[in-house]
Coordinates of C-alpha atoms and ligand atoms in Angstrom, one line a residue:
X783 CA 17.7 13.3 10.7
X784 CA 18.0 13.9 7.0
X785 CA 20.9 15.6 5.3
X786 CA 20.1 19.0 3.8
X787 CA 21.6 20.5 0.6
X788 CA 21.3 24.3 0.6
X789 CA 18.4 23.8 3.0
X790 CA 16.4 21.8 0.6
X791 CA 15.8 18.1 1.0
X792 CA 16.3 15.8 -2.1
X793 CA 15.2 12.3 -2.7
X794 CA 18.7 11.0 -1.9
X795 CA 18.3 12.5 1.6
X796 CA 15.6 10.1 2.5
X797 CA 17.1 6.8 3.8
X798 CA 15.8 4.0 1.7
X799 CA 13.6 1.6 3.6
X800 CA 13.8 -1.9 2.1
X801 CA 10.2 -3.0 2.5
X802 CA 10.7 -6.2 0.4
X803 CA 13.4 -7.4 -1.9
X804 CA 14.3 -10.4 -4.0
X805 CA 17.4 -12.1 -2.7
X806 CA 19.2 -15.3 -3.7
X807 CA 17.9 -17.1 -0.6
X808 CA 14.3 -16.0 -1.0
X809 CA 12.0 -12.9 -0.6
X810 CA 13.1 -10.7 2.3
X811 CA 10.6 -8.5 4.2
X812 CA 11.0 -6.0 6.9
X813 CA 8.6 -7.4 9.6
X814 CA 6.0 -4.6 10.0
X815 CA 4.3 -6.4 12.9
X816 CA 7.4 -5.7 15.0
X817 CA 7.8 -2.0 14.2
X818 CA 8.4 0.6 15.6
X819 CA 10.3 -1.1 18.5
X820 CA 12.2 -3.8 16.5
X821 CA 13.6 -3.5 13.0
X822 CA 13.8 -7.2 12.0
X823 CA 13.6 -9.0 8.7
X824 CA 12.1 -12.3 7.6
X825 CA 13.2 -14.2 4.5
X826 CA 10.5 -16.4 2.9
X827 CA 11.9 -19.5 1.1
X828 CA 8.6 -20.8 -0.2
X829 CA 5.5 -19.2 -1.8
X830 CA 3.3 -20.5 1.0
X831 CA 5.5 -18.5 3.4
X832 CA 5.0 -15.4 1.2
X833 CA 1.2 -16.0 1.4
X834 CA 1.4 -16.2 5.2
X835 CA 3.4 -12.9 5.5
X836 CA 0.8 -11.2 3.3
X837 CA -2.1 -12.6 5.3
X838 CA -0.5 -11.8 8.7
X839 CA 0.5 -8.3 7.6
X840 CA 4.2 -8.7 8.0
X841 CA 4.0 -6.9 4.6
X842 CA 1.0 -4.7 4.0
X843 CA -0.2 -1.8 1.9
X844 CA -1.7 -2.3 -1.5
X845 CA 1.4 -1.7 -3.8
X846 CA 3.7 -3.7 -1.5
X847 CA 1.2 -6.6 -1.4
X848 CA 1.1 -6.6 -5.2
X849 CA 4.9 -6.9 -5.6
X850 CA 5.1 -9.4 -2.7
X851 CA 2.5 -11.5 -4.6
X852 CA 4.6 -11.3 -7.8
X853 CA 7.8 -12.3 -6.0
X854 CA 5.9 -15.1 -4.2
X855 CA 4.7 -16.6 -7.5
X856 CA 8.2 -16.3 -9.0
X857 CA 9.6 -18.0 -5.9
X858 CA 7.1 -20.8 -6.2
X859 CA 7.9 -21.3 -9.8
X860 CA 11.7 -21.2 -9.1
X861 CA 11.3 -24.0 -6.5
X862 CA 9.1 -26.1 -8.8
X863 CA 10.3 -29.7 -9.5
X864 CA 8.1 -29.9 -12.6
X865 CA 9.8 -31.6 -15.5
X866 CA 7.5 -30.4 -18.3
X867 CA 5.4 -27.4 -19.3
X868 CA 2.1 -29.1 -18.5
X869 CA 3.1 -29.9 -14.9
X870 CA 4.5 -26.4 -14.4
X871 CA 1.3 -24.8 -15.6
X872 CA -0.7 -26.9 -13.1
X873 CA 1.6 -25.9 -10.3
X874 CA 1.6 -22.2 -11.5
X875 CA -2.2 -22.1 -11.3
X876 CA -2.1 -23.6 -7.8
X877 CA 0.5 -21.1 -6.6
X878 CA -1.6 -18.2 -8.0
X879 CA -4.6 -19.5 -6.3
X880 CA -3.0 -19.6 -2.8
X881 CA -1.6 -16.1 -3.2
X882 CA -4.9 -14.8 -4.5
X883 CA -6.7 -16.0 -1.3
X884 CA -4.6 -13.9 1.1
X885 CA -6.3 -10.5 1.2
X886 CA -9.4 -9.6 -0.9
X887 CA -9.5 -5.7 -1.0
X888 CA -6.2 -4.5 -2.4
X889 CA -6.7 -4.8 -6.1
X890 CA -3.0 -4.5 -6.7
X891 CA -2.7 -8.2 -5.6
X892 CA -4.9 -9.3 -8.5
X893 CA -3.3 -6.8 -10.8
X894 CA 0.1 -8.3 -10.0
X895 CA -1.1 -11.9 -10.4
X896 CA -2.5 -11.1 -13.8
X897 CA 0.7 -9.4 -14.9
X898 CA 2.8 -12.5 -13.9
X899 CA 0.2 -14.8 -15.4
X900 CA 0.4 -12.9 -18.7
X901 CA 4.1 -13.2 -18.7
X902 CA 3.9 -16.9 -17.9
X903 CA 1.4 -17.6 -20.8
X904 CA 3.6 -15.7 -23.2
X905 CA 6.7 -17.9 -22.3
X906 CA 5.0 -21.3 -21.9
X907 CA 6.7 -23.0 -24.8
X908 CA 10.2 -21.9 -23.7
X909 CA 12.6 -24.1 -21.6
X910 CA 11.6 -24.2 -17.9
X911 CA 14.8 -22.5 -16.8
X912 CA 14.1 -19.6 -19.0
X913 CA 10.5 -19.3 -17.7
X914 CA 11.8 -19.3 -14.1
X915 CA 14.3 -16.6 -14.8
X916 CA 11.9 -14.4 -16.7
X917 CA 9.3 -14.5 -13.9
X918 CA 12.0 -13.5 -11.4
X919 CA 13.0 -10.6 -13.6
X920 CA 9.4 -9.5 -14.1
X921 CA 8.8 -9.4 -10.4
X922 CA 12.0 -7.4 -9.9
X923 CA 10.9 -5.0 -12.7
X924 CA 7.6 -4.5 -10.9
X925 CA 9.6 -3.6 -7.7
X926 CA 11.6 -0.9 -9.6
X927 CA 8.6 0.4 -11.4
X928 CA 6.7 0.9 -8.2
X929 CA 9.4 3.2 -6.8
X930 CA 9.5 5.2 -10.0
X931 CA 5.6 5.4 -10.0
X932 CA 5.6 6.7 -6.5
X933 CA 8.2 9.4 -7.3
X934 CA 6.1 10.5 -10.3
X935 CA 3.0 10.6 -8.1
X936 CA 4.9 12.6 -5.6
X937 CA 5.9 15.2 -8.2
X938 CA 2.3 15.7 -9.3
X939 CA 0.8 15.6 -5.8
X940 CA 3.3 18.0 -4.3
X941 CA 1.7 20.8 -6.3
X942 CA -1.5 20.3 -4.3
X943 CA 0.2 20.6 -0.9
X944 CA 0.2 23.9 1.0
X945 CA 3.4 26.0 1.0
X946 CA 3.3 25.6 4.7
X947 CA 0.9 23.9 7.1
X948 CA -0.6 20.8 8.6
X949 CA -1.3 17.7 6.4
X950 CA -3.3 14.8 7.9
X951 CA -2.8 11.3 6.8
X952 CA -4.5 8.0 7.8
X953 CA -3.0 4.6 8.0
X954 CA 0.4 4.1 6.3
X955 CA 0.7 4.9 2.6
X956 CA 4.5 5.3 2.8
X957 CA 7.6 3.5 1.8
X958 CA 6.5 0.6 4.0
X959 CA 3.2 0.2 2.0
X960 CA 5.1 0.2 -1.3
X961 CA 8.5 -0.7 -2.6
X962 CA 9.8 2.7 -1.5
X963 CA 9.0 6.4 -1.2
X964 CA 5.2 5.9 -0.8
X965 CA 2.0 7.1 -2.3
X966 CA 0.4 9.6 0.2
X967 CA 3.8 9.9 2.0
X968 CA 5.5 10.2 -1.4
X969 CA 3.4 13.3 -2.0
X970 CA 4.4 14.7 1.4
X971 CA 8.1 13.8 0.8
X972 CA 8.1 15.5 -2.7
X973 CA 6.5 18.6 -1.2
X974 CA 9.2 18.7 1.4
X975 CA 11.8 18.2 -1.3
X976 CA 10.3 21.2 -3.1
X977 CA 11.0 23.3 0.0
X978 CA 7.4 23.3 1.5
X979 CA 7.1 23.3 5.2
X980 CA 4.8 20.5 6.1
X981 CA 3.8 19.3 9.5
X982 CA 2.2 15.8 9.3
X983 CA -0.7 14.8 11.6
X984 CA -0.7 11.0 11.6
X985 CA -3.9 9.3 12.7
X986 CA -2.9 6.3 14.9
X987 CA -5.3 4.1 12.9
X988 CA -6.9 1.6 15.2
X989 CA -7.1 -1.3 15.3
X990 CA -3.7 -2.2 13.7
X991 CA -2.0 1.1 14.4
X992 CA -0.3 1.6 11.0
X993 CA -0.3 5.4 11.6
X994 CA 1.4 5.5 15.0
X995 CA 3.7 2.5 14.5
X996 CA 4.6 2.8 10.8
X997 CA 3.9 6.3 9.4
X998 CA 5.5 8.0 12.5
X999 CA 8.5 5.6 12.3
X1000 CA 9.1 6.5 8.6
X1001 CA 8.7 10.2 9.0
X1002 CA 10.9 10.3 12.1
X1003 CA 13.6 8.6 10.0
X1004 CA 13.2 11.4 7.4
X1005 CA 13.2 14.2 9.9
X1006 CA 9.7 15.4 8.7
X1007 CA 7.9 16.9 11.7
X1008 CA 5.0 14.6 12.7
X1009 CA 2.4 14.6 15.4
X1010 CA 0.5 11.3 16.1
X1011 CA -3.1 11.7 17.1
X1012 CA -5.7 9.1 18.1
X1013 CA -8.3 8.7 15.4
X1014 CA -11.0 10.5 17.4
X1015 CA -8.9 13.7 17.6
X1016 CA -9.0 14.4 13.8
X1017 CA -12.2 16.4 13.8
X1018 CA -11.0 18.7 16.7
X1019 CA -7.7 19.3 14.9
X1020 CA -9.6 20.3 11.7
X1021 CA -11.8 22.6 13.7
X1022 CA -8.8 24.3 15.3
X1023 CA -7.4 25.1 11.9
X1024 CA -4.4 22.8 12.3
X1025 CA -5.1 20.8 9.1
X1026 CA -4.7 22.4 5.7
X1027 CA -5.0 19.3 3.5
X1028 CA -5.5 15.6 3.8
X1029 CA -3.7 12.9 1.7
X1030 CA -4.3 9.2 2.0
X1031 CA -3.6 6.1 -0.1
X1032 CA -6.1 3.6 -1.5
X1033 CA -6.5 -0.2 -1.7
X1034 CA -9.0 -0.1 -4.6
X1035 CA -10.6 2.7 -6.5
X1036 CA -13.8 1.9 -8.4
X1037 CA -14.3 3.2 -11.9
X1038 CA -16.5 6.1 -10.6
X1039 CA -13.8 7.3 -8.2
X1040 CA -15.2 5.7 -5.0
X1041 CA -12.2 4.9 -2.8
X1042 CA -11.7 1.9 -0.6
X1043 CA -9.0 2.6 2.0
X1044 CA -8.2 1.8 5.6
X1045 CA -11.1 1.8 8.0
X1046 CA -11.7 5.3 9.3
X1047 CA -10.8 7.0 6.0
X1048 CA -14.5 7.7 5.3
X1049 CA -15.0 9.5 8.6
X1050 CA -11.9 11.7 7.8
X1051 CA -13.3 12.5 4.4
X1052 CA -16.7 13.5 5.7
X1053 CA -15.1 15.7 8.4
X1054 CA -12.8 17.3 5.7
X1055 CA -15.9 18.3 3.7
X1056 CA -17.5 19.8 6.8
X1057 CA -14.4 21.9 7.4
X1058 CA -13.7 22.8 3.8
X1059 CA -10.4 21.0 3.8
X1060 CA -9.2 19.4 0.5
X1061 CA -9.2 15.6 0.7
X1062 CA -6.7 14.0 -1.7
X1063 CA -6.1 10.3 -2.6
X1064 CA -2.7 9.3 -4.0
X1065 CA -2.6 5.9 -5.7
X1066 CA -1.0 4.3 -8.8
X1067 CA -3.3 3.5 -11.7
X1068 CA -2.8 -0.2 -10.8
X1069 CA -5.1 0.5 -7.9
X1070 CA -8.0 1.6 -10.1
X1071 CA -10.4 -1.2 -10.8
X1072 CA -12.2 -0.3 -14.0
X1073 CA -14.2 -3.5 -13.8
X1074 CA -15.9 -2.5 -10.6
X1075 CA -18.3 0.4 -11.5
X1076 CA -18.8 1.7 -7.9
X1077 CA -17.6 1.3 -4.4
X1078 CA -20.5 -0.9 -3.2
X1079 CA -18.9 -3.7 -5.4
X1080 CA -15.5 -3.6 -3.6
X1081 CA -15.0 -6.7 -1.3
X1082 CA -14.2 -5.5 2.2
X1083 CA -11.8 -7.8 4.2
X1084 CA -13.1 -8.7 7.7
X1085 CA -10.3 -9.5 10.0
X1086 CA -10.0 -11.3 13.3
X1087 CA -11.9 -9.6 16.1
X1088 CA -8.9 -10.0 18.3
X1089 CA -7.2 -7.0 16.6
X1090 CA -10.0 -5.0 18.2
X1091 CA -10.4 -6.7 21.6
X1092 CA -6.6 -6.8 22.3
X1093 CA -3.9 -4.1 22.2
X1094 CA -0.3 -5.5 22.3
X1095 CA -1.6 -8.8 23.6
X1096 CA -3.6 -7.2 26.4
X1097 CA -7.4 -7.7 26.5
X1098 CA -9.3 -4.4 26.4
X1099 CA -13.0 -5.6 26.3
X1100 CA -14.9 -8.0 28.4
X1101 CA -15.0 -11.7 27.5
X1102 CA -17.8 -12.6 25.1
X1103 CA -18.6 -9.0 23.7
X1104 CA -19.3 -8.9 20.0
X1105 CA -16.9 -6.9 17.9
X1106 CA -16.6 -6.0 14.2
X1107 CA -13.4 -5.6 12.4
X1108 CA -13.8 -4.5 8.8
X1109 CA -10.3 -3.6 7.6
X1110 CA -11.4 -1.0 5.0
X1111 CA -14.3 1.4 4.3
X1112 CA -15.4 3.1 1.1
X1113 CA -15.3 6.9 0.7
X1114 CA -17.8 8.0 -2.0
X1115 CA -16.2 10.0 -4.9
X1116 CA -18.1 13.1 -3.9
X1117 CA -15.8 13.6 -0.9
X1118 CA -12.6 13.3 -2.9
X1119 CA -11.1 16.6 -4.1
X1120 CA -8.6 14.9 -6.5
X1121 CA -6.9 11.6 -7.1
X1122 CA -3.2 11.8 -7.7
X1123 CA -1.7 9.1 -10.0
X1124 CA 1.7 8.6 -11.7
X1125 CA 0.2 10.0 -14.9
X1126 CA -1.3 13.2 -13.5
X1127 CA -4.1 14.4 -11.3
X1128 CA -7.7 13.2 -11.8
X1129 CA -10.7 15.4 -10.8
X1130 CA -14.4 14.7 -10.9
X1131 CA -16.1 13.3 -12.9
X1132 CA -13.6 10.5 -12.1
X1133 CA -15.3 8.0 -14.5
X1134 CA -13.8 10.1 -17.3
X1135 CA -10.7 11.5 -15.8
X1136 CA -9.3 8.2 -14.5
X1137 CA -9.9 6.5 -17.9
X1138 CA -8.2 9.3 -19.7
X1139 CA -5.1 9.0 -17.5
X1140 CA -5.0 5.3 -17.8
X1141 CA -5.1 5.3 -21.5
X1142 CA -2.1 7.5 -21.6
Ligands
MRU1265 O1 -4.4 -3.2 6.0 P1 -3.3 -2.5 5.3 O2 -2.3 -2.0 6.3 O3 -2.7 -3.3 4.2 O4 -4.0 -1.2 4.7 C1 -3.2 -0.3 4.0 C2 -4.0 0.9 3.5 O5 -5.2 1.0 3.7 C3 -3.2 1.9 2.7 O6 -3.7 3.2 2.9 C4 -3.3 1.5 1.2 O7 -3.0 0.2 1.0 C5 -2.5 2.4 0.4 S1 -0.8 2.0 0.6 C6 0.1 2.9 -0.5

């Protein structure tokens, strides 16, 4: 349970969850595949191990994936035995390639690789030790910036939350999906800090159960009242008047405001429209992909069908049945009431408002 100061929660009251961090012995991750029953950590000592933990979803969530990628590349460069700039460049490209092939939808991965690459190119003529140190520092800076970005997003987004009522969220867009505080859950945390009385409805989010395993775990730690529902209950909860607003994260937002997020988000958005409930997306500007004009151009990751056929290792469908497992869907911009970013709130037409916010 969180501490309370004069009955109002503050940022310091929320226990910091260390989703990932740079350490002297490698990049350390909380193992999200083991939550909520086991809180264990894994330390990656090589960049290929970092690529594996991204692919296997030990770390997941677009902003966390981005910073994991940056730290993974910095780790690969740190471990390099290259003796000259040319060899290091060759190795650098190979490291970036391996990291880039882990998960295709979250654009933060590619944003982070580009940022580290730009830094590398800028420093190429420097001594190797300096390059190594600078990349580590850049990755650590991205980690710190991500937390500050989420807190800024929280301050903007909290103004959209009801003074009191139910807020539904899908998947996990919290501290575990970022370097701390969260995007959608950051908005909820900030609203609670402002004295709003929020009751969270967390979709369980089949097939990987990020809502029931991760969102509920985080919010329980914070003492924010939470009810887990299975995904197919969301419509009934809306009809019963239990949901006053919806806030979700995003893996990639096209230039026109179409939003790729965890599979099932689209259904929630359509239901929200039917019930006249505002549907908000909270995401840093690094999640906006201005080079992809609309949602149909966003690559959707297809994951192993076993995530659908099995729950906690137990087979739930007959042998040989065909299954599909797209990890994300695209919600057209017309269903999105507003997009909360660290620079402010964007409203339709998003083509203009997102560009305005990103150009400062
Ligand atoms: O497959 P995941 O767990 O990486 O998907 C995560 C989501 O869809 C999140 O909602 C999104 O990345 C935003 S996280 C701040």
